[in-house]
Amino acid sequence: MELAGITVHKRVTGYKSNSGKNTGWHVSFDWVGSDGQRRHSEVVPTEAGNRRNDPDRNWGLPE
């Protein structure tokens, strides 16, 4: 997408809760500012670190 003449790359990834009933969204933006510096901004949901989303601990949870 383009904002104020600057190309911005957006990435969205969903992470399910342990119960599988809810989804938290990881959203990140990358762009190069008008000063030439690379920029990055992101929001990481709490669900990203739960058992369902960790292959080493994802045992006994419903699929």
PDB file of C-alpha atoms in Angstrom:
ATOM      1  CA  MET A   1       0.000   0.000   0.000  1.00  0.00           C
ATOM      2  CA  GLU A   2       1.098   3.570  -0.453  1.00  0.00           C
ATOM      3  CA  LEU A   3       0.676   6.270   2.201  1.00  0.00           C
ATOM      4  CA  ALA A   4       1.688   9.875   1.537  1.00  0.00           C
ATOM      5  CA  GLY A   5       3.859   8.690  -1.360  1.00  0.00           C
ATOM      6  CA  ILE A   6       5.692   6.078   0.759  1.00  0.00           C
ATOM      7  CA  THR A   7       5.321   2.372   0.028  1.00  0.00           C
ATOM      8  CA  VAL A   8       4.330   0.482   3.186  1.00  0.00           C
ATOM      9  CA  HIS A   9       4.398  -3.318   3.462  1.00  0.00           C
ATOM     10  CA  LYS A  10       1.833  -4.827   5.833  1.00  0.00           C
ATOM     11  CA  ARG A  11       1.849  -8.408   7.123  1.00  0.00           C
ATOM     12  CA  VAL A  12      -0.967  -9.976   9.164  1.00  0.00           C
ATOM     13  CA  THR A  13      -0.735 -13.370  10.903  1.00  0.00           C
ATOM     14  CA  GLY A  14      -3.453 -14.965  13.029  1.00  0.00           C
ATOM     15  CA  TYR A  15      -2.709 -16.904  16.228  1.00  0.00           C
ATOM     16  CA  LYS A  16      -5.455 -19.014  17.775  1.00  0.00           C
ATOM     17  CA  SER A  17      -6.046 -19.104  21.513  1.00  0.00           C
ATOM     18  CA  ASN A  18      -5.446 -22.391  23.357  1.00  0.00           C
ATOM     19  CA  SER A  19      -9.185 -23.136  23.187  1.00  0.00           C
ATOM     20  CA  GLY A  20      -9.230 -22.345  19.466  1.00  0.00           C
ATOM     21  CA  LYS A  21     -12.256 -20.079  19.954  1.00  0.00           C
ATOM     22  CA  ASN A  22     -10.456 -16.745  19.568  1.00  0.00           C
ATOM     23  CA  THR A  23      -7.751 -15.366  17.303  1.00  0.00           C
ATOM     24  CA  GLY A  24      -5.151 -12.717  18.095  1.00  0.00           C
ATOM     25  CA  TRP A  25      -3.616 -10.862  15.161  1.00  0.00           C
ATOM     26  CA  HIS A  26       0.075 -10.072  14.708  1.00  0.00           C
ATOM     27  CA  VAL A  27       0.273  -7.001  12.474  1.00  0.00           C
ATOM     28  CA  SER A  28       3.554  -5.556  11.217  1.00  0.00           C
ATOM     29  CA  PHE A  29       4.434  -2.643   8.941  1.00  0.00           C
ATOM     30  CA  ASP A  30       7.745  -1.998   7.154  1.00  0.00           C
ATOM     31  CA  TRP A  31       8.664   1.091   5.158  1.00  0.00           C
ATOM     32  CA  VAL A  32      11.524   3.383   4.200  1.00  0.00           C
ATOM     33  CA  GLY A  33      10.996   6.904   5.532  1.00  0.00           C
ATOM     34  CA  SER A  34      11.530  10.083   3.563  1.00  0.00           C
ATOM     35  CA  ASP A  35      14.925  10.336   5.317  1.00  0.00           C
ATOM     36  CA  GLY A  36      15.983   6.981   3.796  1.00  0.00           C
ATOM     37  CA  GLN A  37      15.849   5.096   7.108  1.00  0.00           C
ATOM     38  CA  ARG A  38      14.123   1.700   7.283  1.00  0.00           C
ATOM     39  CA  ARG A  39      11.227   1.653   9.754  1.00  0.00           C
ATOM     40  CA  HIS A  40       9.318  -1.163  11.421  1.00  0.00           C
ATOM     41  CA  SER A  41       6.242  -1.211  13.637  1.00  0.00           C
ATOM     42  CA  GLU A  42       4.365  -4.227  14.971  1.00  0.00           C
ATOM     43  CA  VAL A  43       1.763  -5.434  17.442  1.00  0.00           C
ATOM     44  CA  VAL A  44       2.235  -8.968  18.819  1.00  0.00           C
ATOM     45  CA  PRO A  45      -0.832 -10.593  20.444  1.00  0.00           C
ATOM     46  CA  THR A  46      -0.592 -12.525  23.692  1.00  0.00           C
ATOM     47  CA  GLU A  47      -1.841 -15.633  21.816  1.00  0.00           C
ATOM     48  CA  ALA A  48       1.461 -15.786  19.881  1.00  0.00           C
ATOM     49  CA  GLY A  49       3.216 -17.284  22.903  1.00  0.00           C
ATOM     50  CA  ASN A  50       0.585 -19.771  24.036  1.00  0.00           C
ATOM     51  CA  ARG A  51       0.784 -23.581  23.878  1.00  0.00           C
ATOM     52  CA  ARG A  52      -1.222 -23.964  20.675  1.00  0.00           C
ATOM     53  CA  ASN A  53       1.316 -21.836  18.778  1.00  0.00           C
ATOM     54  CA  ASP A  54       4.435 -23.480  20.249  1.00  0.00           C
ATOM     55  CA  PRO A  55       5.252 -26.790  18.494  1.00  0.00           C
ATOM     56  CA  ASP A  56       7.234 -28.058  21.511  1.00  0.00           C
ATOM     57  CA  ARG A  57       4.314 -27.553  23.929  1.00  0.00           C
ATOM     58  CA  ASN A  58       1.294 -28.158  21.636  1.00  0.00           C
ATOM     59  CA  TRP A  59       0.203 -31.498  23.061  1.00  0.00           C
ATOM     60  CA  GLY A  60      -3.280 -32.435  24.188  1.00  0.00           C
ATOM     61  CA  LEU A  61      -4.990 -29.424  22.634  1.00  0.00           C
ATOM     62  CA  PRO A  62      -7.897 -29.811  20.197  1.00  0.00           C
ATOM     63  CA  GLU A  63      -7.123 -29.090  16.566  1.00  0.00           C
TER      64      GLU A  63
END
